[in-house]
Tab-separated table of C-alpha atoms in Angstrom:
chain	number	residue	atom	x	y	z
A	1	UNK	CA	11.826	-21.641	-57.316
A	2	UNK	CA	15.341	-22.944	-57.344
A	3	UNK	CA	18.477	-21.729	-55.601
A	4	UNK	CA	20.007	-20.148	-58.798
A	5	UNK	CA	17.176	-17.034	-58.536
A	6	UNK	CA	17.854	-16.668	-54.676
A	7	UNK	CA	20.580	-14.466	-53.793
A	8	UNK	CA	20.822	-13.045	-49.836
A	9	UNK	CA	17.657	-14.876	-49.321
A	10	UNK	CA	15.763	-12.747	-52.281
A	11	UNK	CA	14.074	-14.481	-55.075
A	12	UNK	CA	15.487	-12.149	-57.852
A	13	UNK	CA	13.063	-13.847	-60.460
A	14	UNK	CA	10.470	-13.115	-58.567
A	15	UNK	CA	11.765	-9.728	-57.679
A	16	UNK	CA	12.054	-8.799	-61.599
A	17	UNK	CA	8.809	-10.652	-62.406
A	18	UNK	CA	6.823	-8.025	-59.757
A	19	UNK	CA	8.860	-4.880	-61.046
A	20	UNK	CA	7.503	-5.926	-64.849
A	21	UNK	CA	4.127	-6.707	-63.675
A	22	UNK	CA	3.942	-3.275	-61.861
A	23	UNK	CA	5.130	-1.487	-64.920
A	24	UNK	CA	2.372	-2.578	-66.933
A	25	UNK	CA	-0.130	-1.988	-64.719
A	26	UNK	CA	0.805	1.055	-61.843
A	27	UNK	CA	-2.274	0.538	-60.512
A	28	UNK	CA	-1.349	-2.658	-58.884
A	29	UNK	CA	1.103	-0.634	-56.681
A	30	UNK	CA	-1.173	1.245	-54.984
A	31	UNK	CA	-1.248	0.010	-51.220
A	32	UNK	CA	-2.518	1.057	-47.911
A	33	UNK	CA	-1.048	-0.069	-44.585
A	34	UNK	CA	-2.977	-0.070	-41.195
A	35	UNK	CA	-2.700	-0.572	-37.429
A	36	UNK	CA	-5.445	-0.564	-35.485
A	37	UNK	CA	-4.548	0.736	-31.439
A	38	UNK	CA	-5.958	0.279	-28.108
A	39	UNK	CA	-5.404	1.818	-24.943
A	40	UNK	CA	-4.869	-0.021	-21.954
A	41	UNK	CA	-3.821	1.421	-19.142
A	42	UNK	CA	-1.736	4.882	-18.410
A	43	UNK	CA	0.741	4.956	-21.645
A	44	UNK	CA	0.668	1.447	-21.834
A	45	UNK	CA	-1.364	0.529	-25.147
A	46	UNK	CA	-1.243	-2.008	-27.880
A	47	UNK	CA	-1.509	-1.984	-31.686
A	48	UNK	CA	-2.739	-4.772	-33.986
A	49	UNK	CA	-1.278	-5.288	-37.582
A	50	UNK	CA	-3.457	-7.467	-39.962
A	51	UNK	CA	-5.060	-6.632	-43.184
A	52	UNK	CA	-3.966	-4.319	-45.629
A	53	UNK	CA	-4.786	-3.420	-49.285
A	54	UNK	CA	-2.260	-3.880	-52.365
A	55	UNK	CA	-2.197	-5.298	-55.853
A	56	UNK	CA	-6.190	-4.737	-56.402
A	57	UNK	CA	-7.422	-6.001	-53.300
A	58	UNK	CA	-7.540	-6.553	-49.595
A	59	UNK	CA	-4.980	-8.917	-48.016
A	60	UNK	CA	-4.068	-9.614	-44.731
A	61	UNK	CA	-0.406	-10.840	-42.981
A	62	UNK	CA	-0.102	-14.511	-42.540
A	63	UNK	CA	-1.134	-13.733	-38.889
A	64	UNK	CA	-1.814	-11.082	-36.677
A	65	UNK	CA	0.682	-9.015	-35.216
A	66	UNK	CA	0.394	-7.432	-31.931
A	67	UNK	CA	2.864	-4.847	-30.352
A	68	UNK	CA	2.991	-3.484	-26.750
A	69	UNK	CA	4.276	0.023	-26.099
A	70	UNK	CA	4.848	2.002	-23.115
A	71	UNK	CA	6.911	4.223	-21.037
A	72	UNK	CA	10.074	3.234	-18.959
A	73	UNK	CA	9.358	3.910	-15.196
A	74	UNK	CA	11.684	7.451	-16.048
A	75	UNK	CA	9.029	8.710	-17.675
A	76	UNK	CA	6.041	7.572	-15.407
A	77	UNK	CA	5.164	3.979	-17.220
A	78	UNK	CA	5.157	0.291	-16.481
A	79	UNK	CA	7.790	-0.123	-19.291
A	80	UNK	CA	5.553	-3.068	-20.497
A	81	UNK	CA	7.006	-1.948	-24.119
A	82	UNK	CA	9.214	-0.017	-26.311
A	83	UNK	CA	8.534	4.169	-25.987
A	84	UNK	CA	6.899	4.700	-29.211
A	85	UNK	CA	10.011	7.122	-30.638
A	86	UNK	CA	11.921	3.540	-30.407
A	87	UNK	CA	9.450	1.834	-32.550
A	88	UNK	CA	10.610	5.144	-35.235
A	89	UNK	CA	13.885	3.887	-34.656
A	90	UNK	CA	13.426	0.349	-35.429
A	91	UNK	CA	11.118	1.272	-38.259
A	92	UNK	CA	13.989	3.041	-39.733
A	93	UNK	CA	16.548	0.699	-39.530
A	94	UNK	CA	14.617	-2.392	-40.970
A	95	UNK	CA	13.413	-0.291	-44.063
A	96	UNK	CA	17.004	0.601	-44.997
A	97	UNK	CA	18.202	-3.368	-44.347
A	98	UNK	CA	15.462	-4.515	-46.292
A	99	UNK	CA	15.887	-2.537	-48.913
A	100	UNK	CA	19.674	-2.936	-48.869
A	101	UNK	CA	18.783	-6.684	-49.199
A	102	UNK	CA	16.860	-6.444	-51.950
A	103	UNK	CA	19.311	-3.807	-53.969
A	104	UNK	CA	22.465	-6.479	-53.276
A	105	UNK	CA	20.629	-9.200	-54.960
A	106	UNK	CA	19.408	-7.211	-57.983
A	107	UNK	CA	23.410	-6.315	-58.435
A	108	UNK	CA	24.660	-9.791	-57.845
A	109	UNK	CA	26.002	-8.924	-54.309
A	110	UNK	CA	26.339	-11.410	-51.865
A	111	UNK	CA	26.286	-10.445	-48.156
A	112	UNK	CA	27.233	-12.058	-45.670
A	113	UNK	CA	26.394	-9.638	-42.600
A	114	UNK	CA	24.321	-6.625	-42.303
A	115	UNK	CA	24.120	-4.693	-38.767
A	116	UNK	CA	22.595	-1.122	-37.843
A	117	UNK	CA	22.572	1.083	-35.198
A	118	UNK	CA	20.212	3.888	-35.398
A	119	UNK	CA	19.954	6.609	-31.870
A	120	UNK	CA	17.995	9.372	-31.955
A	121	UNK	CA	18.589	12.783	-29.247
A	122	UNK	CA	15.485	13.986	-28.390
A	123	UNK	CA	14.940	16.897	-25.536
A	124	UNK	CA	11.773	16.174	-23.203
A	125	UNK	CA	11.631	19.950	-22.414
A	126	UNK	CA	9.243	19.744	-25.673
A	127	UNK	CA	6.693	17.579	-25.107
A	128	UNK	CA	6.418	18.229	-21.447
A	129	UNK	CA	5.869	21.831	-22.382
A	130	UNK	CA	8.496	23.162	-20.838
A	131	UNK	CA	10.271	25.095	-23.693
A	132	UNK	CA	8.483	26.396	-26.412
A	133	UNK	CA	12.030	26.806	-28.272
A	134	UNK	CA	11.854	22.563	-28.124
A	135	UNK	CA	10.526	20.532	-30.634
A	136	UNK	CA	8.211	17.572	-29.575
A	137	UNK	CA	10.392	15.166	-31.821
A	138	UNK	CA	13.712	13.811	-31.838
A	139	UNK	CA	16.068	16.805	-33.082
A	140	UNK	CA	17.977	13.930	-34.919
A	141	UNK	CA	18.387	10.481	-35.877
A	142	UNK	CA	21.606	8.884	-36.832
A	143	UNK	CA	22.222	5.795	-38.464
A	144	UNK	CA	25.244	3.722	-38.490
A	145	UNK	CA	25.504	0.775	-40.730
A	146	UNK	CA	28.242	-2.317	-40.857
A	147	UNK	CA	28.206	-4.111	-44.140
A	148	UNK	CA	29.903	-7.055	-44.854
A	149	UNK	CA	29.760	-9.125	-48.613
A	150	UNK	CA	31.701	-10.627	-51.606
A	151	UNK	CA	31.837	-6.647	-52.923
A	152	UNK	CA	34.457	-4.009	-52.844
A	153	UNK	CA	34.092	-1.567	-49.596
A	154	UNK	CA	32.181	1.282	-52.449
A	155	UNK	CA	30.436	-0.935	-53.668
A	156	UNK	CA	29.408	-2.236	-50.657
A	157	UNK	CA	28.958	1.462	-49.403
A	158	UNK	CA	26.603	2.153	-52.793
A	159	UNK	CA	23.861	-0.521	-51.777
A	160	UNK	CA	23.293	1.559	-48.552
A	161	UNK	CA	23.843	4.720	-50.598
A	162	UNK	CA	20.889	3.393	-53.146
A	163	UNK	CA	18.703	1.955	-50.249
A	164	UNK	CA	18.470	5.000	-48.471
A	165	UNK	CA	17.340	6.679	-51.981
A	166	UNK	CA	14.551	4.739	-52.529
A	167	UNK	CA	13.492	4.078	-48.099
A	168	UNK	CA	9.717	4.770	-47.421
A	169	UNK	CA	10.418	5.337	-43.765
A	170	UNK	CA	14.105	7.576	-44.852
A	171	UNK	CA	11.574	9.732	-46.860
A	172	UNK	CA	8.491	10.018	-44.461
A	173	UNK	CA	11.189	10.753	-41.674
A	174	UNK	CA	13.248	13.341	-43.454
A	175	UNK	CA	10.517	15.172	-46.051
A	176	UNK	CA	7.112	14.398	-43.649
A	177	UNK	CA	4.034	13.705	-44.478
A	178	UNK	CA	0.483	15.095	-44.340
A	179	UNK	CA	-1.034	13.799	-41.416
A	180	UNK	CA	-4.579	13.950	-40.204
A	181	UNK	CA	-6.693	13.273	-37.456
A	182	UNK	CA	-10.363	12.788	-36.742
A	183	UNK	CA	-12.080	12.256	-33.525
A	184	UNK	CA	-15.370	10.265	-32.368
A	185	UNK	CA	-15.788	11.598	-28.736
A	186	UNK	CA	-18.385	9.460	-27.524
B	1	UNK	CA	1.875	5.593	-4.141
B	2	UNK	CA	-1.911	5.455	-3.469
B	3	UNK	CA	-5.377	5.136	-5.619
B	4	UNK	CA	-6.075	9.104	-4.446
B	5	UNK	CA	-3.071	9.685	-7.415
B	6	UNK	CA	-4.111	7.650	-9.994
B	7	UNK	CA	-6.460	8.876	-12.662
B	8	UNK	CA	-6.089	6.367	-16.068
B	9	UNK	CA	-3.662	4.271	-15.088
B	10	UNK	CA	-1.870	7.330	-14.699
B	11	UNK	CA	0.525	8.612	-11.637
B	12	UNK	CA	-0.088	11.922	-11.505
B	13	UNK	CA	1.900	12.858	-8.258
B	14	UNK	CA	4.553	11.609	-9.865
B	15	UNK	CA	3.965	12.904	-13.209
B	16	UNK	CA	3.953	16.261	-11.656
B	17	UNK	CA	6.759	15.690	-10.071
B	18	UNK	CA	8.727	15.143	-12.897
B	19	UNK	CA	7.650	17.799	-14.497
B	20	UNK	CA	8.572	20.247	-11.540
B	21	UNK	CA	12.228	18.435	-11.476
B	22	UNK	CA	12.810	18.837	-15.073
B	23	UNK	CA	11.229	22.438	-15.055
B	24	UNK	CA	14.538	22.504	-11.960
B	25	UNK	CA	17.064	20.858	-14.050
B	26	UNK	CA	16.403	20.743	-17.434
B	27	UNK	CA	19.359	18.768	-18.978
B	28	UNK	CA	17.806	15.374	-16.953
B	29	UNK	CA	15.400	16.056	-20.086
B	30	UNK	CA	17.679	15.159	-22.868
B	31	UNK	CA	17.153	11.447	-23.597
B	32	UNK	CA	18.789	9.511	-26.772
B	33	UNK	CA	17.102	6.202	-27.906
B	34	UNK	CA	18.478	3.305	-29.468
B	35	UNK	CA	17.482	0.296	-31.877
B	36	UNK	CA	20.013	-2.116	-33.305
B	37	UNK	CA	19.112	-4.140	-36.358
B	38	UNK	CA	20.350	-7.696	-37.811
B	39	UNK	CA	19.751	-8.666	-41.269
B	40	UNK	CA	18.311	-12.112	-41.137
B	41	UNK	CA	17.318	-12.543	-44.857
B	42	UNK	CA	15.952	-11.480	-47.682
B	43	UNK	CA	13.771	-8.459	-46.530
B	44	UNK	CA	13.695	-10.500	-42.832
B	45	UNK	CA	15.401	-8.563	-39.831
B	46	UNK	CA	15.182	-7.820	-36.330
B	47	UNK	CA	15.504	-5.010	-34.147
B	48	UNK	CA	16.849	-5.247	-30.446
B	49	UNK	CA	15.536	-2.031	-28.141
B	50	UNK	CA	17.157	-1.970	-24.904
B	51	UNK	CA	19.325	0.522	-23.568
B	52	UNK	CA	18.605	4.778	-23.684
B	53	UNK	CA	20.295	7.661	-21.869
B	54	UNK	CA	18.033	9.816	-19.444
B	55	UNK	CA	18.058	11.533	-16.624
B	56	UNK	CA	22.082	12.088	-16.577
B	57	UNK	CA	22.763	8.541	-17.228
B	58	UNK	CA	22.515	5.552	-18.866
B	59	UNK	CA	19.649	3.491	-18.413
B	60	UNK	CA	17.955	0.118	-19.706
B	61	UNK	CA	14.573	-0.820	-19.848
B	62	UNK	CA	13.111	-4.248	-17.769
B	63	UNK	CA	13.596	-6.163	-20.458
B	64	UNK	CA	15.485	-6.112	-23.996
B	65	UNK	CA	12.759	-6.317	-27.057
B	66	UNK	CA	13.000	-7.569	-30.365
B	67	UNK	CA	10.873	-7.458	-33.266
B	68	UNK	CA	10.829	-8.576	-36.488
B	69	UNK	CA	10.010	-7.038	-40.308
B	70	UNK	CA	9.815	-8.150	-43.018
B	71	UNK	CA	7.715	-8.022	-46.350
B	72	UNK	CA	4.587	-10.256	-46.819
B	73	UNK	CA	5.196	-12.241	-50.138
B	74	UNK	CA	3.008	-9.814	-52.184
B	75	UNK	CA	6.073	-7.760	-51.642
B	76	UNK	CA	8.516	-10.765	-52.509
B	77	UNK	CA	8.975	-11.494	-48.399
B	78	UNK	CA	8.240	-14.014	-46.071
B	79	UNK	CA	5.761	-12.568	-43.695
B	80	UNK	CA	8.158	-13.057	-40.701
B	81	UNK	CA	6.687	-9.261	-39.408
B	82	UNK	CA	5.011	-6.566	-40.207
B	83	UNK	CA	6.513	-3.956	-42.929
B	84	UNK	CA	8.853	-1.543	-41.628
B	85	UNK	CA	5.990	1.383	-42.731
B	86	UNK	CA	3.444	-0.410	-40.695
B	87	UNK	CA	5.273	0.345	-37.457
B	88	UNK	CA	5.790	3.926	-38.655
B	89	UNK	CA	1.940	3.945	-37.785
B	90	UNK	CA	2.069	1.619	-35.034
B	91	UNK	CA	4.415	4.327	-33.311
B	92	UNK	CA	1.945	7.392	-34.314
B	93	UNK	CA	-0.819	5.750	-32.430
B	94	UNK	CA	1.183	4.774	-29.662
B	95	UNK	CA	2.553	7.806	-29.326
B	96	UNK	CA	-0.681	9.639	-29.508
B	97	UNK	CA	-2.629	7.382	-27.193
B	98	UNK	CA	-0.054	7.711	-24.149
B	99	UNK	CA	0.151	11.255	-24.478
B	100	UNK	CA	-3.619	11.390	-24.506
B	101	UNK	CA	-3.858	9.233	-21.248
B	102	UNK	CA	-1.330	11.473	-19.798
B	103	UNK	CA	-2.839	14.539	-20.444
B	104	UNK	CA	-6.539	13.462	-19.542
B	105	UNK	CA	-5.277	12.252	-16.308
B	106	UNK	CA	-3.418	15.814	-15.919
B	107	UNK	CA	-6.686	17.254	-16.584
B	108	UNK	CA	-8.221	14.781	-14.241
B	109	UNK	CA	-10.468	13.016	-17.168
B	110	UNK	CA	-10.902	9.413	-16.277
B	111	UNK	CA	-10.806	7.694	-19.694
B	112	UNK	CA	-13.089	4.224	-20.522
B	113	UNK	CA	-12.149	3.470	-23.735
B	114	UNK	CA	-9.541	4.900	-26.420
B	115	UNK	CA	-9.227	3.008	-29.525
B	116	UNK	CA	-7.673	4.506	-32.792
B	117	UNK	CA	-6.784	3.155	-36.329
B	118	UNK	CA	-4.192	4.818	-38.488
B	119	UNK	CA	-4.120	4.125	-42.439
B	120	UNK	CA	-1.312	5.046	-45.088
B	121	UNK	CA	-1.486	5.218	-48.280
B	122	UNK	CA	1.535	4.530	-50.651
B	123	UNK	CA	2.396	4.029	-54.343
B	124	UNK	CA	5.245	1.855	-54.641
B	125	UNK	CA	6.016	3.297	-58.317
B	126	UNK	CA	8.049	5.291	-55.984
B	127	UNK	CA	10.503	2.796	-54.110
B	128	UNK	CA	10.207	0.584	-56.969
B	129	UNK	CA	11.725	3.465	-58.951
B	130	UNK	CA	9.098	2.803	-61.675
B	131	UNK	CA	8.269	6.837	-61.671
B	132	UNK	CA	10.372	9.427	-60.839
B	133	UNK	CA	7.101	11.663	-59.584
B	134	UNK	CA	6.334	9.362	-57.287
B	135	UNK	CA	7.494	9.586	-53.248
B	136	UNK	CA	9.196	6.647	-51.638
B	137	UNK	CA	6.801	7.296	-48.572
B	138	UNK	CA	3.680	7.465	-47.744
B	139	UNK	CA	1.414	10.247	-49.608
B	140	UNK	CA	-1.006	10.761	-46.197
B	141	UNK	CA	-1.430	9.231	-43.402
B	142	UNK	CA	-5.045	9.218	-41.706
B	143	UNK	CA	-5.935	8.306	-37.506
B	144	UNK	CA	-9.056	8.362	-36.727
B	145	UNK	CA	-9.888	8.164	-32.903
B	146	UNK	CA	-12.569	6.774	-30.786
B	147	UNK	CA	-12.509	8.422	-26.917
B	148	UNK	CA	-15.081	7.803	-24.201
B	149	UNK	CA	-14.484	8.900	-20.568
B	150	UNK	CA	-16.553	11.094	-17.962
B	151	UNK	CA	-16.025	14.187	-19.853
B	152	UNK	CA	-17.819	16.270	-22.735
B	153	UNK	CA	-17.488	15.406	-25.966
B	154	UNK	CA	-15.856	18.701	-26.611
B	155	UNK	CA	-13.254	17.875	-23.553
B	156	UNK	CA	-12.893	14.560	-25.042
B	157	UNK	CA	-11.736	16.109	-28.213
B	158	UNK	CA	-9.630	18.501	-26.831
B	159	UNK	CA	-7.043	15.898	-24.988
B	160	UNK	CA	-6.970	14.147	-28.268
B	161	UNK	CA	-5.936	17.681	-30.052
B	162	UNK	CA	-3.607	18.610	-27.079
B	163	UNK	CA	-1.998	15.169	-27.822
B	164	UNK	CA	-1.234	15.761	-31.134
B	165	UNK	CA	0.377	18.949	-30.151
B	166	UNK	CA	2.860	17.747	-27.734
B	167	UNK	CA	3.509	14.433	-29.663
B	168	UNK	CA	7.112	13.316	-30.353
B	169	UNK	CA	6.241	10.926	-33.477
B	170	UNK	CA	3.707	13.028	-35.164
B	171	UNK	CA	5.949	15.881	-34.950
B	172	UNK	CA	8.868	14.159	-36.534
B	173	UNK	CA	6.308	12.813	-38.854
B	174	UNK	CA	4.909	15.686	-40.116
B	175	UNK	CA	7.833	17.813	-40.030
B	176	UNK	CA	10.877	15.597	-40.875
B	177	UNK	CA	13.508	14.929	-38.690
B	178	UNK	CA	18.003	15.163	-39.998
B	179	UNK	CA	18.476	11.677	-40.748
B	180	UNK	CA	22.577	11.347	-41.116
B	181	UNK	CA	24.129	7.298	-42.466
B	182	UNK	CA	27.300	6.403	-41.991
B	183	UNK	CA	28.340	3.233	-43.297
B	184	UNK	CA	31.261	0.837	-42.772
B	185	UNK	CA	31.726	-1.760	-45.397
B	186	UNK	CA	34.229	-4.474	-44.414
């Protein structure tokens, strides 16, 4: 790998080379992420992030990742983590940067600063049950982006435009997704 | 605060009492969570989750978090974190397990173990833009739970079903939250 296929820190050749490979064999992009969560004490738990499946087989991170979360004392926890609505948040916000990365470099963009800010309003009177006109979730998220590179101000503006087309976490957030749950009560 | 109101970890005096001051003055319930995000490189970037507004005011928690995503290089990344969709799930177990905590304690269910794993499955033909049938999210996500405490299996089951009905992330999850992006390009 040399310096003339990296651009923002993406290997573009590399980039290509996957998008070809996947187009001759769709298969390959089949993948399946996983966390695996334990409770520790009131709404203090912690999830593990490891192995997952992709390109024909399992694989796993180059280590394991562990993340705390919890509730602030407001809201009856130890605030030894994030609430889990923030880790939607930050979820958010690094699937449009990456993305946005990735999208500059295919173009030819150079940037030279990316920063996000994404809140989201959400009214408690839902999941404590207190208002059955409430939904449990936040009632909406808003995003605001800074973008700074060797590009005009739309062009600039079309790399976040594109990224939030083609966001995982943009689309699970916005259209949902079929969610199910099973239970071992042991 | 004594032992005699703690089931789980959990303060239920106090948990009660919050719900009988919100039920009093429901505007302290209207909360608004923040991340802020810093492109680092490449698909690299990092989150910052500090401040919120609750209770009439602003508020910050113990101690500012960060946490990094990024792709593994399967995905043409670095590894420096987890994907952005793997703490999509992270946050749907969280979320899950603290409500279930809560609402066993409410119930006064003392919980032993809770463990849960949460799988997604995604076909990156979709954010690859390789086929235009294809979602940019995930197609289904699956948690499966594993609850043991002093209570029927049937009770067990039930907090873990009430859970999922008062749950902030699975809601938003399963049906979609207004996601608005604004963007300044300088």
């Amino acid at each position: 790998m040399t310096n003339a296929t990296l651009t923002n820190g993406v290997d573009t050749a590399t980039l290509f080379a996957t998008l070809d490979a996947v187009k001759a064999a769709p298969a390959a992009a089949h993948f399946q992420f996983r966390a695996s969560n334990e409770w520790l004490s009131g709404t203090h738990n912690r999830s593990t992030i490891d192995g997952f499946y992709g390109v024909g087989e399992e694989r796993s991170h180059d280590r394991t990742f562990t993340f705390d979360a919890d509730h602030p004392a407001v809201l009856v926890g130890k605030d030894h983590g994030p609430t889990p609505v923030e880790f939607v948040l930050h979820a958010l916000a690094a699937c449009l940067t990456a993305g946005l990365a990735n999208i500059a470099a295919a173009r030819g963009v150079t940037l030279t600063q990316v920063r996000s800010t994404v809140v989201g309003d959400i009214d408690l009177n839902g999941i404590l049950g207190l208002d059955p006109d409430v939904r449990n979730g936040y009632q909406r998220i808003g995003v605001h982006f800074t973008v700074s590179g060797d590009a005009s101000p739309e062009v600039l503006r079309g790399l976040v435009e594109q990224s939030q087309r083609r966001s995982a976490v943009f689309d699970v957030l916005t259209n949902g997704v079929p969610v199910t749950i099973d239970i071992d009560a042991v």
